[in-house]
Amino acid sequence: MLDRIKTLAEKLAPRLIEIRRHIHAHPELSGQEYQTAAYIAGVLSSCGLHVEEEIGKTGVVGELEGLGHSDRRLAIRTDMDALPINERVDLDFASRKPGVMHACGHDIHSTLGLGTAMILSQLREELPGNVRFLFQPAEEIAQGAGWMIRDGAMRDVNGILGVHVFPSIPARSIGIRYGALTAAADELEIFIQGESGHGARPHEAKDAIWIAAQAISTLQQAISRTQNPLRPIVLTFGQISGGRAPNVIADRVRLAGTARSLHPETYQNLPQWIEGIVASICSTYGAKYEFNYKRQVPSVQNDGVMTQLIEEAAREAWGSDRVQRIPEPSLGAEDFSLYLEHAPGSMFRLGVGIPGKPNHPLHHPAFEADEAAIVTGVVTLAYAAFKYWDLKD
Ligand code: NI
């Protein structure tokens, strides 16, 4: 089967590069992937998949019916949105939309989903069960997975595979990680309410700026003194505002930030812990507060069995020197984690580093991907999909 998949992928390679370049040249922002979705739906239909559009707003679902008799269903998720970045790469298929760019490789991901669908559709007589392809919108704003799940994309799915390109891994190599791959990301907003007064008479007021400053430093210190150092927390306040004039004591300050964590227990307790510190600082200095905490996405926790499935498929397909274990999780976030609340799954990294070139990171205006990785990704996904039905129920 592996040889057949490889042969099909090599034959399809020029077409897949064409698809990737088309999507790259026509990037669309999160939640506005109308043309991308229509284009993807067209390709899926031409391969004989049952296609549903507008699943999760602009998302597309393609169902490929395997002709075996298994009632287990595997999902393959790829995302398709671009970023508000002005592309700075000189390519003839560079973005034709000023200010919008596929700088996170979601053009490659969409192509991988399509390529895998094309290959598996040609092998459906041997395919033991159904494969559902999820083309997800709005990953960059951590919304699309939730939208698709709400519209039923994970109904009757028993396992799920995902992929993300990675420029610091050389093209044609695969990165595997068991357990935590990315962090949980939450958003928080804190209002500190003091009492205004003359800048010359602080004792008659309650200075919200000073109290906010106390809260920020206490929180950062408390992470190192009260939290298990083997379970990392990152707390970043990216916004702070308050006050009206240099000589008037501010009565109200707004802090807004992001909280990242990896360990499920830390994730669970984080909001109460942060609020507890803010509450005690405020009560010490006689201020009031308002605390808004929004869960964004949990941590991607790769399932052991599904990760092993990808690792074995990749090692068989490419040899062990092209498969690496990723040593550390990332504190970035990825809404693939939401699918994992419905079925075990795993996301791997596909190397797209171009040999001899500076490999700019994801979200960089000069980010470039080696298209040779497309065949690697498609073969890995298609072969892992086949092997999925070798797993015990
Ligand atoms: Ni991305």
Tab-separated table of C-alpha atoms and ligand atoms in Angstrom:
chain	number	residue	atom	x	y	z
A	1	MET	CA	0.000	0.000	0.000
A	2	LEU	CA	2.818	2.401	0.897
A	3	ASP	CA	4.370	2.070	-2.576
A	4	ARG	CA	1.039	2.707	-4.254
A	5	ILE	CA	0.455	5.795	-2.127
A	6	LYS	CA	3.945	7.093	-2.916
A	7	THR	CA	3.479	6.552	-6.652
A	8	LEU	CA	0.122	8.341	-6.626
A	9	ALA	CA	1.597	11.240	-4.638
A	10	GLU	CA	4.540	11.658	-7.033
A	11	LYS	CA	2.139	11.684	-9.975
A	12	LEU	CA	-0.066	14.262	-8.264
A	13	ALA	CA	2.817	16.494	-7.149
A	14	PRO	CA	2.637	19.044	-10.012
A	15	ARG	CA	-1.127	19.415	-9.513
A	16	LEU	CA	-0.691	19.823	-5.758
A	17	ILE	CA	1.905	22.550	-6.246
A	18	GLU	CA	-0.520	24.304	-8.583
A	19	ILE	CA	-3.257	24.075	-5.921
A	20	ARG	CA	-0.934	25.358	-3.218
A	21	ARG	CA	0.141	28.317	-5.351
A	22	HIS	CA	-3.444	29.190	-6.184
A	23	ILE	CA	-4.427	29.218	-2.509
A	24	HIS	CA	-1.258	31.112	-1.578
A	25	ALA	CA	-1.926	33.822	-4.162
A	26	HIS	CA	-5.515	34.277	-2.931
A	27	PRO	CA	-5.310	34.415	0.872
A	28	GLU	CA	-8.380	35.196	2.966
A	29	LEU	CA	-8.610	36.303	6.587
A	30	SER	CA	-10.144	34.269	9.425
A	31	GLY	CA	-13.869	33.738	8.974
A	32	GLN	CA	-13.814	35.154	5.432
A	33	GLU	CA	-12.503	32.115	3.570
A	34	TYR	CA	-15.309	32.189	0.966
A	35	GLN	CA	-13.278	31.689	-2.214
A	36	THR	CA	-10.882	29.270	-0.585
A	37	ALA	CA	-13.792	27.180	0.678
A	38	ALA	CA	-15.510	27.161	-2.721
A	39	TYR	CA	-12.267	26.170	-4.420
A	40	ILE	CA	-11.659	23.350	-1.932
A	41	ALA	CA	-15.262	22.128	-2.232
A	42	GLY	CA	-14.839	21.988	-6.015
A	43	VAL	CA	-11.703	19.838	-5.820
A	44	LEU	CA	-13.301	17.498	-3.258
A	45	SER	CA	-16.438	17.049	-5.361
A	46	SER	CA	-14.370	16.218	-8.423
A	47	CYS	CA	-12.792	13.355	-6.409
A	48	GLY	CA	-16.225	11.928	-5.623
A	49	LEU	CA	-16.431	12.986	-1.978
A	50	HIS	CA	-19.689	13.964	-0.369
A	51	VAL	CA	-19.165	17.674	0.328
A	52	GLU	CA	-20.879	19.969	2.778
A	53	GLU	CA	-20.126	23.673	2.826
A	54	GLU	CA	-20.787	26.263	5.506
A	55	ILE	CA	-20.012	23.835	8.308
A	56	GLY	CA	-18.607	26.206	10.920
A	57	LYS	CA	-19.428	29.341	8.902
A	58	THR	CA	-16.910	29.101	6.042
A	59	GLY	CA	-15.690	25.568	6.793
A	60	VAL	CA	-15.899	22.625	4.386
A	61	VAL	CA	-16.400	18.957	5.227
A	62	GLY	CA	-15.680	16.218	2.698
A	63	GLU	CA	-16.715	12.670	3.491
A	64	LEU	CA	-14.933	9.849	1.705
A	65	GLU	CA	-16.669	6.542	1.918
A	66	GLY	CA	-14.295	3.630	2.275
A	67	LEU	CA	-15.697	0.459	0.797
A	68	GLY	CA	-14.623	-1.793	3.682
A	69	HIS	CA	-17.021	-2.627	6.439
A	70	SER	CA	-15.586	-0.795	9.428
A	71	ASP	CA	-17.895	1.650	11.128
A	72	ARG	CA	-14.958	3.492	12.635
A	73	ARG	CA	-14.398	6.908	11.113
A	74	LEU	CA	-11.143	8.868	10.939
A	75	ALA	CA	-11.055	12.660	10.560
A	76	ILE	CA	-8.215	14.648	9.025
A	77	ARG	CA	-8.210	18.320	9.918
A	78	THR	CA	-6.468	21.068	7.978
A	79	ASP	CA	-6.973	24.821	8.357
A	80	MET	CA	-7.272	27.398	5.587
A	81	ASP	CA	-7.128	30.990	6.883
A	82	ALA	CA	-4.430	33.607	6.281
A	83	LEU	CA	-3.044	36.488	8.370
A	84	PRO	CA	-3.216	40.300	8.206
A	85	ILE	CA	0.424	40.557	7.092
A	86	ASN	CA	1.902	42.218	4.037
A	87	GLU	CA	3.860	39.545	2.165
A	88	ARG	CA	7.518	40.364	1.602
A	89	VAL	CA	8.548	37.449	-0.565
A	90	ASP	CA	9.314	37.840	-4.222
A	91	LEU	CA	7.452	34.921	-5.782
A	92	ASP	CA	5.284	34.821	-8.879
A	93	PHE	CA	2.521	33.260	-6.781
A	94	ALA	CA	2.911	35.761	-3.911
A	95	SER	CA	-0.255	37.153	-2.320
A	96	ARG	CA	-2.334	39.221	-4.709
A	97	LYS	CA	-4.076	40.814	-1.745
A	98	PRO	CA	-2.081	43.582	-0.111
A	99	GLY	CA	-2.044	43.149	3.655
A	100	VAL	CA	-3.129	39.502	3.639
A	101	MET	CA	-0.702	36.590	3.542
A	102	HIS	CA	-0.516	32.859	4.096
A	103	ALA	CA	2.294	33.332	6.610
A	104	CYS	CA	1.392	30.326	8.754
A	105	GLY	CA	1.374	27.712	5.994
A	106	HIS	CA	-2.366	27.086	6.032
A	107	ASP	CA	-2.190	27.122	2.213
A	108	ILE	CA	0.063	24.071	2.494
A	109	HIS	CA	-2.257	22.488	5.075
A	110	SER	CA	-5.280	22.868	2.770
A	111	THR	CA	-3.245	21.349	-0.048
A	112	LEU	CA	-2.289	18.420	2.179
A	113	GLY	CA	-5.947	17.784	2.983
A	114	LEU	CA	-6.850	17.898	-0.705
A	115	GLY	CA	-3.898	15.735	-1.771
A	116	THR	CA	-4.753	13.115	0.837
A	117	ALA	CA	-8.386	13.127	-0.302
A	118	MET	CA	-7.292	12.690	-3.935
A	119	ILE	CA	-5.085	9.714	-3.087
A	120	LEU	CA	-7.504	7.981	-0.735
A	121	SER	CA	-10.375	8.453	-3.177
A	122	GLN	CA	-8.396	6.436	-5.706
A	123	LEU	CA	-7.887	3.691	-3.139
A	124	ARG	CA	-11.348	3.633	-1.643
A	125	GLU	CA	-11.997	0.020	-2.553
A	126	GLU	CA	-9.300	-0.959	-0.110
A	127	LEU	CA	-10.123	1.718	2.449
A	128	PRO	CA	-11.692	-0.051	5.455
A	129	GLY	CA	-13.855	2.846	6.705
A	130	ASN	CA	-14.826	6.469	6.151
A	131	VAL	CA	-12.416	9.372	6.234
A	132	ARG	CA	-13.824	12.805	6.973
A	133	PHE	CA	-11.812	15.789	5.802
A	134	LEU	CA	-12.298	18.936	7.867
A	135	PHE	CA	-11.207	22.171	6.204
A	136	GLN	CA	-11.340	24.589	9.072
A	137	PRO	CA	-11.678	28.358	8.940
A	138	ALA	CA	-10.501	30.922	11.510
A	139	GLU	CA	-7.731	28.982	13.242
A	140	GLU	CA	-5.705	32.158	13.721
A	141	ILE	CA	-8.404	33.633	15.937
A	142	ALA	CA	-8.939	30.294	17.717
A	143	GLN	CA	-12.595	30.184	16.708
A	144	GLY	CA	-12.956	27.878	13.716
A	145	ALA	CA	-12.661	24.514	15.483
A	146	GLY	CA	-15.444	25.451	17.902
A	147	TRP	CA	-17.653	26.595	15.016
A	148	MET	CA	-17.157	23.341	13.121
A	149	ILE	CA	-17.737	21.143	16.152
A	150	ARG	CA	-20.958	23.035	16.919
A	151	ASP	CA	-22.131	22.256	13.383
A	152	GLY	CA	-21.533	18.533	13.893
A	153	ALA	CA	-18.126	18.072	12.241
A	154	MET	CA	-17.018	15.601	14.942
A	155	ARG	CA	-20.190	13.542	15.041
A	156	ASP	CA	-19.326	9.803	14.794
A	157	VAL	CA	-15.596	10.517	14.511
A	158	ASN	CA	-13.390	7.969	16.309
A	159	GLY	CA	-9.951	9.455	15.743
A	160	ILE	CA	-8.412	12.587	14.271
A	161	LEU	CA	-5.121	13.593	12.656
A	162	GLY	CA	-3.743	17.104	12.252
A	163	VAL	CA	-0.610	18.685	10.833
A	164	HIS	CA	1.255	21.983	11.049
A	165	VAL	CA	4.212	23.060	8.953
A	166	PHE	CA	7.376	24.063	10.775
A	167	PRO	CA	10.204	26.091	9.221
A	168	SER	CA	12.889	25.067	11.715
A	169	ILE	CA	12.512	21.404	10.700
A	170	PRO	CA	14.107	20.699	7.300
A	171	ALA	CA	11.701	20.006	4.462
A	172	ARG	CA	10.780	16.334	3.983
A	173	SER	CA	11.228	15.617	7.710
A	174	ILE	CA	8.503	14.977	10.261
A	175	GLY	CA	8.339	16.095	13.903
A	176	ILE	CA	6.471	13.947	16.404
A	177	ARG	CA	5.520	14.716	19.971
A	178	TYR	CA	3.785	12.541	22.560
A	179	GLY	CA	1.662	14.408	25.105
A	180	ALA	CA	1.591	18.213	25.203
A	181	LEU	CA	2.330	19.865	21.851
A	182	THR	CA	0.961	23.372	22.467
A	183	ALA	CA	-0.233	25.339	25.481
A	184	ALA	CA	-3.643	26.279	26.760
A	185	ALA	CA	-4.362	29.949	26.081
A	186	ASP	CA	-6.836	32.016	28.068
A	187	GLU	CA	-7.679	35.698	27.868
A	188	LEU	CA	-8.152	37.895	30.867
A	189	GLU	CA	-9.278	41.408	31.615
A	190	ILE	CA	-9.048	43.054	35.026
A	191	PHE	CA	-10.516	46.405	36.080
A	192	ILE	CA	-9.130	47.941	39.255
A	193	GLN	CA	-11.444	50.500	40.779
A	194	GLY	CA	-9.881	52.953	43.248
A	195	GLU	CA	-10.794	56.519	44.084
A	196	SER	CA	-9.687	59.626	42.288
A	197	GLY	CA	-8.046	62.556	44.029
A	198	HIS	CA	-5.468	65.342	43.792
A	199	GLY	CA	-2.028	64.147	42.714
A	200	ALA	CA	-0.543	66.019	45.673
A	201	ARG	CA	-2.662	64.224	48.309
A	202	PRO	CA	-2.435	60.471	47.651
A	203	HIS	CA	-3.555	59.622	51.196
A	204	GLU	CA	-7.013	60.974	50.423
A	205	ALA	CA	-7.420	58.769	47.325
A	206	LYS	CA	-7.007	55.145	46.259
A	207	ASP	CA	-4.493	55.115	43.439
A	208	ALA	CA	-5.649	52.519	40.884
A	209	ILE	CA	-2.399	52.753	38.888
A	210	TRP	CA	-0.253	51.914	41.902
A	211	ILE	CA	-2.587	49.094	42.932
A	212	ALA	CA	-2.523	47.699	39.375
A	213	ALA	CA	1.280	47.827	39.449
A	214	GLN	CA	1.260	45.895	42.754
A	215	ALA	CA	-1.042	43.295	41.245
A	216	ILE	CA	1.179	42.837	38.175
A	217	SER	CA	4.416	42.431	40.134
A	218	THR	CA	2.854	40.207	42.778
A	219	LEU	CA	1.431	37.924	40.100
A	220	GLN	CA	4.765	37.596	38.284
A	221	GLN	CA	6.632	36.906	41.541
A	222	ALA	CA	3.987	34.499	42.796
A	223	ILE	CA	4.392	32.346	39.673
A	224	SER	CA	7.989	31.664	40.690
A	225	ARG	CA	7.276	31.282	44.455
A	226	THR	CA	3.919	29.529	44.704
A	227	GLN	CA	3.569	27.508	41.501
A	228	ASN	CA	5.276	24.237	40.643
A	229	PRO	CA	8.222	25.278	38.437
A	230	LEU	CA	7.882	22.052	36.442
A	231	ARG	CA	4.433	23.195	35.315
A	232	PRO	CA	5.035	26.428	33.427
A	233	ILE	CA	2.751	29.440	33.438
A	234	VAL	CA	3.174	32.488	31.252
A	235	LEU	CA	1.146	35.521	32.184
A	236	THR	CA	1.466	38.477	29.841
A	237	PHE	CA	-0.399	41.735	30.206
A	238	GLY	CA	-0.208	43.222	26.755
A	239	GLN	CA	-2.494	46.152	27.483
A	240	ILE	CA	-2.834	48.600	30.354
A	241	SER	CA	-4.813	51.805	30.403
A	242	GLY	CA	-6.150	54.286	32.916
A	243	GLY	CA	-5.871	57.799	34.252
A	244	ARG	CA	-6.787	61.190	32.847
A	245	ALA	CA	-4.117	63.726	33.739
A	246	PRO	CA	-0.561	63.753	35.119
A	247	ASN	CA	-1.651	65.394	38.375
A	248	VAL	CA	-4.889	63.486	38.985
A	249	ILE	CA	-4.885	60.158	40.748
A	250	ALA	CA	-6.427	57.508	38.502
A	251	ASP	CA	-9.575	55.879	39.819
A	252	ARG	CA	-9.781	53.079	37.265
A	253	VAL	CA	-7.274	50.917	35.402
A	254	ARG	CA	-7.836	48.203	32.846
A	255	LEU	CA	-5.373	45.364	32.371
A	256	ALA	CA	-5.737	42.867	29.559
A	257	GLY	CA	-3.582	39.845	28.939
A	258	THR	CA	-3.079	36.230	28.020
A	259	ALA	CA	-2.388	33.278	30.315
A	260	ARG	CA	-0.625	30.170	29.006
A	261	SER	CA	-0.180	26.830	30.708
A	262	LEU	CA	0.596	23.214	29.844
A	263	HIS	CA	-0.443	21.055	32.764
A	264	PRO	CA	-4.163	20.196	32.948
A	265	GLU	CA	-4.300	20.867	36.698
A	266	THR	CA	-2.602	24.246	36.371
A	267	TYR	CA	-5.013	25.069	33.565
A	268	GLN	CA	-7.948	24.160	35.773
A	269	ASN	CA	-6.823	26.256	38.747
A	270	LEU	CA	-5.332	29.248	36.934
A	271	PRO	CA	-8.347	31.614	36.938
A	272	GLN	CA	-9.063	31.204	40.673
A	273	TRP	CA	-5.383	31.575	41.487
A	274	ILE	CA	-5.001	34.819	39.528
A	275	GLU	CA	-8.232	36.229	40.879
A	276	GLY	CA	-7.238	35.350	44.444
A	277	ILE	CA	-4.065	37.442	44.194
A	278	VAL	CA	-5.856	40.382	42.571
A	279	ALA	CA	-8.557	40.217	45.253
A	280	SER	CA	-6.090	40.207	48.130
A	281	ILE	CA	-4.070	43.138	46.741
A	282	CYS	CA	-7.252	45.127	46.150
A	283	SER	CA	-8.636	44.421	49.596
A	284	THR	CA	-5.305	45.358	51.227
A	285	TYR	CA	-5.445	48.804	49.616
A	286	GLY	CA	-9.203	49.299	49.693
A	287	ALA	CA	-9.889	49.003	45.980
A	288	LYS	CA	-12.557	47.048	44.148
A	289	TYR	CA	-11.996	44.932	41.081
A	290	GLU	CA	-13.773	43.243	38.228
A	291	PHE	CA	-12.324	40.026	36.821
A	292	ASN	CA	-13.200	38.653	33.389
A	293	TYR	CA	-11.592	35.405	32.391
A	294	LYS	CA	-12.219	33.763	29.050
A	295	ARG	CA	-11.124	30.254	28.178
A	296	GLN	CA	-9.791	30.314	24.663
A	297	VAL	CA	-8.302	26.929	23.834
A	298	PRO	CA	-6.974	24.081	25.961
A	299	SER	CA	-3.564	22.518	25.431
A	300	VAL	CA	-3.104	20.105	22.509
A	301	GLN	CA	-2.445	16.792	24.260
A	302	ASN	CA	-1.443	14.272	21.624
A	303	ASP	CA	-2.858	10.813	22.264
A	304	GLY	CA	-0.224	8.084	22.647
A	305	VAL	CA	-1.783	5.548	20.277
A	306	MET	CA	-2.560	8.102	17.557
A	307	THR	CA	0.919	9.637	17.839
A	308	GLN	CA	2.498	6.218	17.497
A	309	LEU	CA	0.353	5.646	14.412
A	310	ILE	CA	1.807	8.741	12.733
A	311	GLU	CA	5.324	7.997	13.923
A	312	GLU	CA	5.265	4.446	12.554
A	313	ALA	CA	3.735	5.542	9.258
A	314	ALA	CA	6.400	8.233	8.886
A	315	ARG	CA	9.300	5.937	9.847
A	316	GLU	CA	8.155	3.287	7.370
A	317	ALA	CA	7.659	5.855	4.649
A	318	TRP	CA	10.785	7.970	5.126
A	319	GLY	CA	13.217	6.137	7.378
A	320	SER	CA	14.064	7.035	10.938
A	321	ASP	CA	16.513	9.832	10.141
A	322	ARG	CA	13.686	11.880	8.666
A	323	VAL	CA	11.499	11.495	11.742
A	324	GLN	CA	12.399	13.460	14.860
A	325	ARG	CA	10.901	13.638	18.312
A	326	ILE	CA	10.122	17.248	19.234
A	327	PRO	CA	11.912	17.836	22.559
A	328	GLU	CA	9.738	20.620	23.972
A	329	PRO	CA	6.135	21.728	23.684
A	330	SER	CA	5.335	25.202	22.408
A	331	LEU	CA	3.580	27.825	24.515
A	332	GLY	CA	1.726	28.885	21.403
A	333	ALA	CA	-1.896	27.771	21.088
A	334	GLU	CA	-3.785	25.768	18.474
A	335	ASP	CA	-7.517	25.100	18.431
A	336	PHE	CA	-6.939	21.523	17.228
A	337	SER	CA	-7.165	20.821	20.967
A	338	LEU	CA	-10.950	21.291	20.841
A	339	TYR	CA	-11.371	18.294	18.506
A	340	LEU	CA	-9.431	16.222	21.021
A	341	GLU	CA	-12.270	16.690	23.492
A	342	HIS	CA	-14.364	14.538	21.120
A	343	ALA	CA	-11.917	11.893	19.874
A	344	PRO	CA	-8.307	10.886	20.490
A	345	GLY	CA	-5.937	12.347	17.972
A	346	SER	CA	-2.513	13.687	17.233
A	347	MET	CA	-0.982	16.602	15.388
A	348	PHE	CA	2.471	16.306	13.837
A	349	ARG	CA	4.851	18.864	12.421
A	350	LEU	CA	5.864	18.856	8.812
A	351	GLY	CA	9.282	20.330	8.081
A	352	VAL	CA	9.245	23.037	5.405
A	353	GLY	CA	12.704	24.546	6.001
A	354	ILE	CA	14.459	25.410	2.751
A	355	PRO	CA	18.084	24.226	2.677
A	356	GLY	CA	20.568	27.095	2.457
A	357	LYS	CA	17.989	29.809	3.088
A	358	PRO	CA	17.247	31.788	6.253
A	359	ASN	CA	14.136	30.111	7.587
A	360	HIS	CA	11.889	32.873	8.819
A	361	PRO	CA	9.460	31.854	11.535
A	362	LEU	CA	5.727	31.379	11.061
A	363	HIS	CA	3.792	34.692	10.956
A	364	HIS	CA	6.836	36.472	9.476
A	365	PRO	CA	6.262	38.551	6.300
A	366	ALA	CA	9.146	36.717	4.609
A	367	PHE	CA	8.073	33.210	5.674
A	368	GLU	CA	8.618	30.697	2.884
A	369	ALA	CA	7.939	26.981	2.697
A	370	ASP	CA	9.684	24.310	0.661
A	371	GLU	CA	7.034	22.771	-1.582
A	372	ALA	CA	8.905	19.468	-1.565
A	373	ALA	CA	7.254	18.946	1.823
A	374	ILE	CA	3.841	18.552	0.203
A	375	VAL	CA	4.503	15.014	-1.016
A	376	THR	CA	5.993	14.110	2.375
A	377	GLY	CA	2.910	15.394	4.175
A	378	VAL	CA	0.381	13.818	1.857
A	379	VAL	CA	2.029	10.385	1.903
A	380	THR	CA	2.363	10.482	5.697
A	381	LEU	CA	-1.298	11.389	6.178
A	382	ALA	CA	-2.622	8.932	3.593
A	383	TYR	CA	-0.516	6.051	4.876
A	384	ALA	CA	-1.320	6.800	8.539
A	385	ALA	CA	-4.998	6.885	7.548
A	386	PHE	CA	-4.752	3.382	6.113
A	387	LYS	CA	-2.910	2.094	9.153
A	388	TYR	CA	-5.574	3.589	11.412
A	389	TRP	CA	-7.788	0.571	10.807
A	390	ASP	CA	-4.998	-1.769	11.934
A	391	LEU	CA	-5.406	-0.335	15.434
A	392	LYS	CA	-7.489	-2.373	17.827
A	393	ASP	CA	-10.967	-1.068	18.562
B	1	NI	NI	-0.991	28.036	11.897
